[in-house]
Each structure stands twice: as C-alpha cells, then as structure tokens.
mmCIF file of N, CA and C in Angstrom:
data_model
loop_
_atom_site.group_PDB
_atom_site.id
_atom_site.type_symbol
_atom_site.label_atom_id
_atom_site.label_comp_id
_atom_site.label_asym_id
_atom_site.label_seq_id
_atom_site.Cartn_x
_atom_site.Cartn_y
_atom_site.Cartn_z
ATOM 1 N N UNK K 1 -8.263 23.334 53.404
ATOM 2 C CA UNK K 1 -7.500 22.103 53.402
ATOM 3 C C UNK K 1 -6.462 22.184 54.510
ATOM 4 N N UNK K 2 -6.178 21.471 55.235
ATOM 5 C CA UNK K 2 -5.129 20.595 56.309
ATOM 6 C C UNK K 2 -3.952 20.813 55.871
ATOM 7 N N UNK K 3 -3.543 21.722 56.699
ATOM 8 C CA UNK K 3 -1.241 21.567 56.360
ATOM 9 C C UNK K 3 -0.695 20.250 56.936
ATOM 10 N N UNK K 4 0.166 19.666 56.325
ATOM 11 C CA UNK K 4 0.720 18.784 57.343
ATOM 12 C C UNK K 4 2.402 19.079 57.244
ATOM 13 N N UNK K 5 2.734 19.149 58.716
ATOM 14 C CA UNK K 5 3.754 19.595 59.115
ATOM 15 C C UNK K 5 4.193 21.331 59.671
ATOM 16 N N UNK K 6 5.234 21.814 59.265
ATOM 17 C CA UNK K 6 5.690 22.886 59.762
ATOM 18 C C UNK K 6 5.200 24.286 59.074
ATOM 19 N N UNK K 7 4.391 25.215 59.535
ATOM 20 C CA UNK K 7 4.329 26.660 57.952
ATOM 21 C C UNK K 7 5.230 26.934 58.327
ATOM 22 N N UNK K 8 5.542 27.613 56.661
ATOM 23 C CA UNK K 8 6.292 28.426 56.187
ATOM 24 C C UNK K 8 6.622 30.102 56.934
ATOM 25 N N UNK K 9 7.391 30.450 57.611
ATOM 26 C CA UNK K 9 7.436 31.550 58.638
ATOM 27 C C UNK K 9 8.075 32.451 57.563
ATOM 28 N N UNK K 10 8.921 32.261 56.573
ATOM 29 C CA UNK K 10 9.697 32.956 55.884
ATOM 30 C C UNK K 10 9.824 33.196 54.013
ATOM 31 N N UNK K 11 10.213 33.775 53.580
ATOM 32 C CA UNK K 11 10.062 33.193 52.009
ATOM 33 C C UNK K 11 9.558 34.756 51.498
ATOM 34 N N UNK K 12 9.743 35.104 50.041
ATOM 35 C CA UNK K 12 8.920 36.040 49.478
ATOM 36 C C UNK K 12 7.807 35.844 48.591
ATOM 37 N N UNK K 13 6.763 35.501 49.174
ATOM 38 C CA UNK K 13 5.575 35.294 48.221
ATOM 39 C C UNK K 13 4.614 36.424 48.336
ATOM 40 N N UNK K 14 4.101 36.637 47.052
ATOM 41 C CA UNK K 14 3.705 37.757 46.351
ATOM 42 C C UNK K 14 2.500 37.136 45.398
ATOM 43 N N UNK K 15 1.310 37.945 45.944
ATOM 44 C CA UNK K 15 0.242 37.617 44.771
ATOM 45 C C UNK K 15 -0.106 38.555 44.481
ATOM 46 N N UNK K 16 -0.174 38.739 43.409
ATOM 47 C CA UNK K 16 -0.166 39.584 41.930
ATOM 48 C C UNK K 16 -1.286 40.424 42.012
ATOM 49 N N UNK K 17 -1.424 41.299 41.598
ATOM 50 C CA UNK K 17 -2.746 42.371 41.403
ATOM 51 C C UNK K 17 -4.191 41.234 40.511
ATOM 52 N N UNK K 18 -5.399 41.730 40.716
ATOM 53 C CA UNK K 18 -5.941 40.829 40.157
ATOM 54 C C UNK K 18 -6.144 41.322 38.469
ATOM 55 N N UNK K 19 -6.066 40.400 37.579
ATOM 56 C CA UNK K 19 -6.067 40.564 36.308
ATOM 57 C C UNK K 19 -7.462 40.113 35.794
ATOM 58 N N UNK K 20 -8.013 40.871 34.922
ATOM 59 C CA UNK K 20 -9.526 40.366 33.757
ATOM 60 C C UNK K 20 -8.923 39.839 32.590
ATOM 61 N N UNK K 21 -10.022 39.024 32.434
ATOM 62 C CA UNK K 21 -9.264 37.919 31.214
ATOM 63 C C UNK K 21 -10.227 38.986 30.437
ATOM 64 N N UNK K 22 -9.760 38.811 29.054
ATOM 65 C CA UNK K 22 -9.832 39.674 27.504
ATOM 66 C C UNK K 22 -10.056 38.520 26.787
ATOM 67 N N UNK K 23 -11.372 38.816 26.245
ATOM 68 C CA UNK K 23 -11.659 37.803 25.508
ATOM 69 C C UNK K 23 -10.922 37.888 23.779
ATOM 70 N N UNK K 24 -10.183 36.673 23.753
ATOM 71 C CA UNK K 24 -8.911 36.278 22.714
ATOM 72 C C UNK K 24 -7.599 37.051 22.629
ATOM 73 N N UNK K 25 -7.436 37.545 23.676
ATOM 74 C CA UNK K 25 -6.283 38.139 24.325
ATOM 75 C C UNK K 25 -5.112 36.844 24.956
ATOM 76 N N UNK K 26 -4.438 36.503 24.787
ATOM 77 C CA UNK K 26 -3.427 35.804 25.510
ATOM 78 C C UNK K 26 -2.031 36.441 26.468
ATOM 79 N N UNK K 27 -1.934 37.492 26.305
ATOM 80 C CA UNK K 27 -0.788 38.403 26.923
ATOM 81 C C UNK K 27 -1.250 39.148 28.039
ATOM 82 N N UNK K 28 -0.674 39.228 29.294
ATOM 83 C CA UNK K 28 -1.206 40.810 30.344
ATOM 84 C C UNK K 28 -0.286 40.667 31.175
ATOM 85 N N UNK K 29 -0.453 41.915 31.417
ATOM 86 C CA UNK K 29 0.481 42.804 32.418
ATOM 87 C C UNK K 29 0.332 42.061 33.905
ATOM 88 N N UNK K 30 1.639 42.016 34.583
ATOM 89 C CA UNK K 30 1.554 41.467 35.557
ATOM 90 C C UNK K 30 1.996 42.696 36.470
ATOM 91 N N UNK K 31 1.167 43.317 37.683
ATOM 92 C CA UNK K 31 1.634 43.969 38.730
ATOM 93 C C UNK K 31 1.191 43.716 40.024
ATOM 94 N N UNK K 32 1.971 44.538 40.910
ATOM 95 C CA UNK K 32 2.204 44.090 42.283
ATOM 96 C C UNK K 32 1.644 45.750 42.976
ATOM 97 N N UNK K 33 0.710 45.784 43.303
ATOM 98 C CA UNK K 33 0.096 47.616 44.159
ATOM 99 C C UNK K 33 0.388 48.354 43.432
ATOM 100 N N UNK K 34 -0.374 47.973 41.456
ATOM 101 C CA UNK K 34 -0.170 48.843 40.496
ATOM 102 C C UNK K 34 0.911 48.982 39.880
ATOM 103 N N UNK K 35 1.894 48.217 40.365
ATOM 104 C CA UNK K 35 3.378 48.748 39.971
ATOM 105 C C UNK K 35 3.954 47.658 39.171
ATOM 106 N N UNK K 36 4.362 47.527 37.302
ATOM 107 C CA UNK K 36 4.790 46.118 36.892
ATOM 108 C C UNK K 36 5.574 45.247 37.290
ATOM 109 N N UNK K 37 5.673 44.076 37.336
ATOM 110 C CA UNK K 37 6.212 43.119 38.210
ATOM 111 C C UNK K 37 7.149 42.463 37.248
ATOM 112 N N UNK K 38 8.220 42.356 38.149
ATOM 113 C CA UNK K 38 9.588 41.897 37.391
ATOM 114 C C UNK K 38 10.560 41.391 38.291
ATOM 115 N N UNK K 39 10.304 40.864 39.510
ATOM 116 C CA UNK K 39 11.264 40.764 40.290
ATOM 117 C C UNK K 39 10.878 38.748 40.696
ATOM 118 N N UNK K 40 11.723 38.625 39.655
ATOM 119 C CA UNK K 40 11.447 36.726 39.769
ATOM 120 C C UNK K 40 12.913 36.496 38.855
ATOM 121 N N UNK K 41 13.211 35.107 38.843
ATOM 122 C CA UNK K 41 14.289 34.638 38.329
ATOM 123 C C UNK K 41 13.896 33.386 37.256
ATOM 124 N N UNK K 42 12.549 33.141 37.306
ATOM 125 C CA UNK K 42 12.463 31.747 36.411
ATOM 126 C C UNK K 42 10.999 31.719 36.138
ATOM 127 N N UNK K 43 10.313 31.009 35.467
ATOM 128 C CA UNK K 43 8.886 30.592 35.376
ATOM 129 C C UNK K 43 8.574 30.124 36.322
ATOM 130 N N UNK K 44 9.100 29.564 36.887
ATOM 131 C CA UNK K 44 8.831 28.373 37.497
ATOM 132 C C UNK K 44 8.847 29.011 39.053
ATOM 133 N N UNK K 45 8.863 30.064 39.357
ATOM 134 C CA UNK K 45 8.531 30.695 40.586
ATOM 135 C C UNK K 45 6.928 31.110 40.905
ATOM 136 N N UNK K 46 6.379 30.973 39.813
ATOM 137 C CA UNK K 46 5.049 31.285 39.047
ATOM 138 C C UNK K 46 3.832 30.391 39.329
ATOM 139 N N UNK K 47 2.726 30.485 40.411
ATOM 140 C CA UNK K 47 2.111 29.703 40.658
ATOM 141 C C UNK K 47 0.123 30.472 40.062
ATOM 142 N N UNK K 48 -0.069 29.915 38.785
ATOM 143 C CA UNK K 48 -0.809 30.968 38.093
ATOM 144 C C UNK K 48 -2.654 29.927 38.051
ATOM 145 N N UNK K 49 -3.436 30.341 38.947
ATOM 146 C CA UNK K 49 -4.612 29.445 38.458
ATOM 147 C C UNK K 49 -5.640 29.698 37.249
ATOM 148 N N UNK K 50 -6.210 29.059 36.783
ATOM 149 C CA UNK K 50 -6.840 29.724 35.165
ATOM 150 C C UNK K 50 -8.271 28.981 35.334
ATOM 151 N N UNK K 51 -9.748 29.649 35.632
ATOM 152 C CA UNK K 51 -10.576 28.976 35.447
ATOM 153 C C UNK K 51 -10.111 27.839 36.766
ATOM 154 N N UNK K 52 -9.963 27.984 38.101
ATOM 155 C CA UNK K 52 -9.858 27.156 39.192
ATOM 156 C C UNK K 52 -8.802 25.943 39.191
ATOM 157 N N UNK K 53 -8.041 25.759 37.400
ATOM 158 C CA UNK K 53 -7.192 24.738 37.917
ATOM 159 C C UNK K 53 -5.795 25.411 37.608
ATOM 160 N N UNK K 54 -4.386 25.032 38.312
ATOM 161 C CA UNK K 54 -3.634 25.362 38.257
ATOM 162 C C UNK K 54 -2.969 25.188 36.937
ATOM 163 N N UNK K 55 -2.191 25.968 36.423
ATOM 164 C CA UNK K 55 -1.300 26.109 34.833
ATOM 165 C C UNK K 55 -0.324 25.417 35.457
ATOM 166 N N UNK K 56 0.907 25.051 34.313
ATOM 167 C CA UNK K 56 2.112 24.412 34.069
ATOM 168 C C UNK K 56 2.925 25.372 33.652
ATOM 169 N N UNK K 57 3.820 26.068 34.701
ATOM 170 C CA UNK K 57 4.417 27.221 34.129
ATOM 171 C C UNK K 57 5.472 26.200 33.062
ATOM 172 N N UNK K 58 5.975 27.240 31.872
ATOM 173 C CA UNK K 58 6.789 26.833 30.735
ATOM 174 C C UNK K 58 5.379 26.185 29.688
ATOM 175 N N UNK K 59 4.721 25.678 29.954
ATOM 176 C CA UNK K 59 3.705 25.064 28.780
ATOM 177 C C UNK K 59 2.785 25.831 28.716
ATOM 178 N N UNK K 60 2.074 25.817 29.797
ATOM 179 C CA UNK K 60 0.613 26.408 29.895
ATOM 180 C C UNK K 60 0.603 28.132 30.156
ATOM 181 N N UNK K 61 1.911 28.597 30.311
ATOM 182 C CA UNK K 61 2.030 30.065 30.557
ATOM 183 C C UNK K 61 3.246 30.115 30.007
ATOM 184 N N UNK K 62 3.809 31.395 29.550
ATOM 185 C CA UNK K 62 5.350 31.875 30.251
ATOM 186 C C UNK K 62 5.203 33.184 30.483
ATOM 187 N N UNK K 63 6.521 33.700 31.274
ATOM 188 C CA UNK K 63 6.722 34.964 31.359
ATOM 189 C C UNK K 63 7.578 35.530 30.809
ATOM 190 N N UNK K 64 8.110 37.097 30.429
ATOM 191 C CA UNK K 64 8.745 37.587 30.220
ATOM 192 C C UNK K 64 8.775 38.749 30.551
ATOM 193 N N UNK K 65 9.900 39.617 31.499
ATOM 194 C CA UNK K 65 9.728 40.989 31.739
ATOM 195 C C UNK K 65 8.147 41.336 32.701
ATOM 196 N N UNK K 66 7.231 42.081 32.855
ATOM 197 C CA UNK K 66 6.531 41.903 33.637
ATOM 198 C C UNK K 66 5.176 41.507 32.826
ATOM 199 N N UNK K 67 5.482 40.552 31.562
ATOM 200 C CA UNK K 67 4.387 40.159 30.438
ATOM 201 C C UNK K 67 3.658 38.276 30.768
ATOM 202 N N UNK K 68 2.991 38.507 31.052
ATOM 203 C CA UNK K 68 2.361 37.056 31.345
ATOM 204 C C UNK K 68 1.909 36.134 30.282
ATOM 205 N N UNK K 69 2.175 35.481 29.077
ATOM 206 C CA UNK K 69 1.557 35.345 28.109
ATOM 207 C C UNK K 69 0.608 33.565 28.175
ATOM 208 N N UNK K 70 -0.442 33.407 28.121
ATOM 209 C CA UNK K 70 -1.012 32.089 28.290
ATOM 210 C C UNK K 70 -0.250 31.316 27.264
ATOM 211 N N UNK K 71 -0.528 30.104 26.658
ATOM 212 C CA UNK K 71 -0.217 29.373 25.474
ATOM 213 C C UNK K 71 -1.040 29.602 24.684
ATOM 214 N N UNK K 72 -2.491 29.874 25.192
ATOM 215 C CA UNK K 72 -3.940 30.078 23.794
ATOM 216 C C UNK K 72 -4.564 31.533 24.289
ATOM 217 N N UNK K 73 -5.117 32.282 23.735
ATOM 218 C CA UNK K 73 -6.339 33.433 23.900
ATOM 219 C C UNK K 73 -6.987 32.691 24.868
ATOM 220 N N UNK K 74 -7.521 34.008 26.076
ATOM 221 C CA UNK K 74 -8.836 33.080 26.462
ATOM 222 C C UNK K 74 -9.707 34.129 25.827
ATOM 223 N N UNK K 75 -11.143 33.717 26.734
ATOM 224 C CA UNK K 75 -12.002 33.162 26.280
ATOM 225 C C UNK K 75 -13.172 34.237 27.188
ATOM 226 N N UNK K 76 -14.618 34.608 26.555
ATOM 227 C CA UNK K 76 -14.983 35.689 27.323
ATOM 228 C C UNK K 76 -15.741 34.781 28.476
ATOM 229 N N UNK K 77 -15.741 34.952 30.014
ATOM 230 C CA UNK K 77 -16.299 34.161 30.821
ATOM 231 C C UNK K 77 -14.525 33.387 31.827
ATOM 232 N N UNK K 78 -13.657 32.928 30.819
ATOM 233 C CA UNK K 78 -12.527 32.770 32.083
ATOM 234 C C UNK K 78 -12.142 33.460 33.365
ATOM 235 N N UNK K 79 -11.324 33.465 33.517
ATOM 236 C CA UNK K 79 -11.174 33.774 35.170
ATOM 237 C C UNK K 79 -9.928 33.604 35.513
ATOM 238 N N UNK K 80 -9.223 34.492 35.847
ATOM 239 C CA UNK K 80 -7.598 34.239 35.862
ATOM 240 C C UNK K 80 -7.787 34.391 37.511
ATOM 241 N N UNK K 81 -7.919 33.380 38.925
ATOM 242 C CA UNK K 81 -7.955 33.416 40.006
ATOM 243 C C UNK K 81 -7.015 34.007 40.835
ATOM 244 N N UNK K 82 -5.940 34.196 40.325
ATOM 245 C CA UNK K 82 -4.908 34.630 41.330
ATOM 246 C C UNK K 82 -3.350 33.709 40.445
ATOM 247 N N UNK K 83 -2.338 34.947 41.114
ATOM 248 C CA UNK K 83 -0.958 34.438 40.285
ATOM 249 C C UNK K 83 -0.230 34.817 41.869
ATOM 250 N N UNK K 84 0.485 33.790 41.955
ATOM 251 C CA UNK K 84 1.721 33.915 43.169
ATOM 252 C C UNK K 84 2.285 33.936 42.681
ATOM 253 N N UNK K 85 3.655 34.449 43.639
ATOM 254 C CA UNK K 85 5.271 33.955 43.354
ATOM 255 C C UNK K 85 5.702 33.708 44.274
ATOM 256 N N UNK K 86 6.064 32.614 43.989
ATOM 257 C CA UNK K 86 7.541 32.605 45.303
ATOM 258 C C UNK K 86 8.740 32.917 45.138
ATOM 259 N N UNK K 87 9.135 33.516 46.294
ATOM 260 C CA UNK K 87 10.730 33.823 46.138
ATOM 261 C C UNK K 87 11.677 32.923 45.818
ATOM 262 N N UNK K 88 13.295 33.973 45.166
ATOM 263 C CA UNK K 88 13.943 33.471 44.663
ATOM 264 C C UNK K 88 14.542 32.634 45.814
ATOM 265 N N UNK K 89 15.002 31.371 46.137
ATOM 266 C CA UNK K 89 15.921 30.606 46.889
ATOM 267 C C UNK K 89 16.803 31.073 47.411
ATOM 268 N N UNK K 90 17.290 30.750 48.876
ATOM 269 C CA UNK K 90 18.108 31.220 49.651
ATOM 270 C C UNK K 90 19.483 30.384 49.432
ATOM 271 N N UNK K 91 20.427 30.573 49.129
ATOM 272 C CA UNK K 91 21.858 29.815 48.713
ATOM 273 C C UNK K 91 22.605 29.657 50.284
ATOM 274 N N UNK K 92 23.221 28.876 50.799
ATOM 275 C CA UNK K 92 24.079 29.457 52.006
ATOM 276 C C UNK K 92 25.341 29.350 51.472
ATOM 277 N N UNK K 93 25.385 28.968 50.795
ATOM 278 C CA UNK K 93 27.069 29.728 50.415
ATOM 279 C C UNK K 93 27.669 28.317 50.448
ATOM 280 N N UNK K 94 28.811 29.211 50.397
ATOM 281 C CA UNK K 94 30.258 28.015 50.068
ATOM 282 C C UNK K 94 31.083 28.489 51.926
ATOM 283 N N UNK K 95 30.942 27.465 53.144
ATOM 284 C CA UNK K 95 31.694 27.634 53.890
ATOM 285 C C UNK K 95 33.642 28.606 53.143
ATOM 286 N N UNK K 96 34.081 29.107 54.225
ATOM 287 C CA UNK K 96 35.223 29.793 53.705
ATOM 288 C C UNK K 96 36.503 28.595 54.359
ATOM 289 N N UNK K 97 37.541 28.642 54.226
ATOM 290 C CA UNK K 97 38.553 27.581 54.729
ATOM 291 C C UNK K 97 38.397 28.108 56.025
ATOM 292 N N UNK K 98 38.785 26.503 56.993
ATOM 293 C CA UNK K 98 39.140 26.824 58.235
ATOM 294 C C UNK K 98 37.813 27.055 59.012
ATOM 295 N N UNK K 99 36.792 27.053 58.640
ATOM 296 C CA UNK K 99 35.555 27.615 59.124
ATOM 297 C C UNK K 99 34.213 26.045 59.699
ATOM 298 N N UNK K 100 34.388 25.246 59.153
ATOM 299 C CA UNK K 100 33.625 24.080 59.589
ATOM 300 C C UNK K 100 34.387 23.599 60.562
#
C-alpha cells in the first residue's frame, strides 16, 4: 500500500517476538529477542493483528506487565500476525522564562 506524505525517520517501534496461538488459551507472554517486554506506557501503544484483522487495544486485548491477554481464548488454527509498539511520545517541555 501507498504512503501519502512524509515517513516516519524517528520514533520507537518495536515488533514483538512472534507468538503461537494456544488453543483456548487467552493470555501470552510478550517478548522482544527473547527478553519479556515491558517497556510501554498505555494499551494503546499496542498495535496487535489477530487472524489478519487488527484488535482494539482496551476491548479486544489488554496488557499488563509483559502479559498480553485477548478478551476470549482463541482458537486452534488462529494466528496472532504480529504485535507492534510504538513509542512512548516525545513532550517538548514547558519553554523556561525569558527563553521565547
């Protein structure tokens, strides 16, 4: 598919080790080159595909600690495609007095 406009040169995005779905399992380990993954600030940094269509982080997933939990068990035959993250947001601050 076609970008339109500028890429992204910068940012911390991170896709996840690949995970096997467990049939009626809803919970798994999330890691990054074997190592558990814990370095996010929200769900919602969480870009998780299930069976080719994308989840709704907070409904259709959440996380906790480096624990991925779906909303239902899957199912034997799913397919957990790949989990990104994007990095946490860059703040620029609060100018200091005298400085603008």
């Amino acid at each position: 598919m076609a970008y339109i406009g500028r890429q992204s040169v910068i940012g911390n995005f991170v896709k996840l080790d690949s995970i096997t779905a467990v049939n009626g399992q809803a919970a798994y380990t999330m890691q990054n080159g074997g190592a558990n993954f814990t370095d996010y600030s929200s769900v919602n940094q969480f870009m998780v595909s299930l069976n080719s269509v994308v989840q709704s982080p907070g409904s259709s997933f959440t996380v906790s600690g480096s624990t991925l939990t779906f909303a239902s068990n899957l199912a034997t035959g799913d397919v957990i495609d790949f989990i990104i993250v994007f990095g946490n947001s860059l703040s620029s601050g609060v100018p200091t007095d005298a400085t603008v």
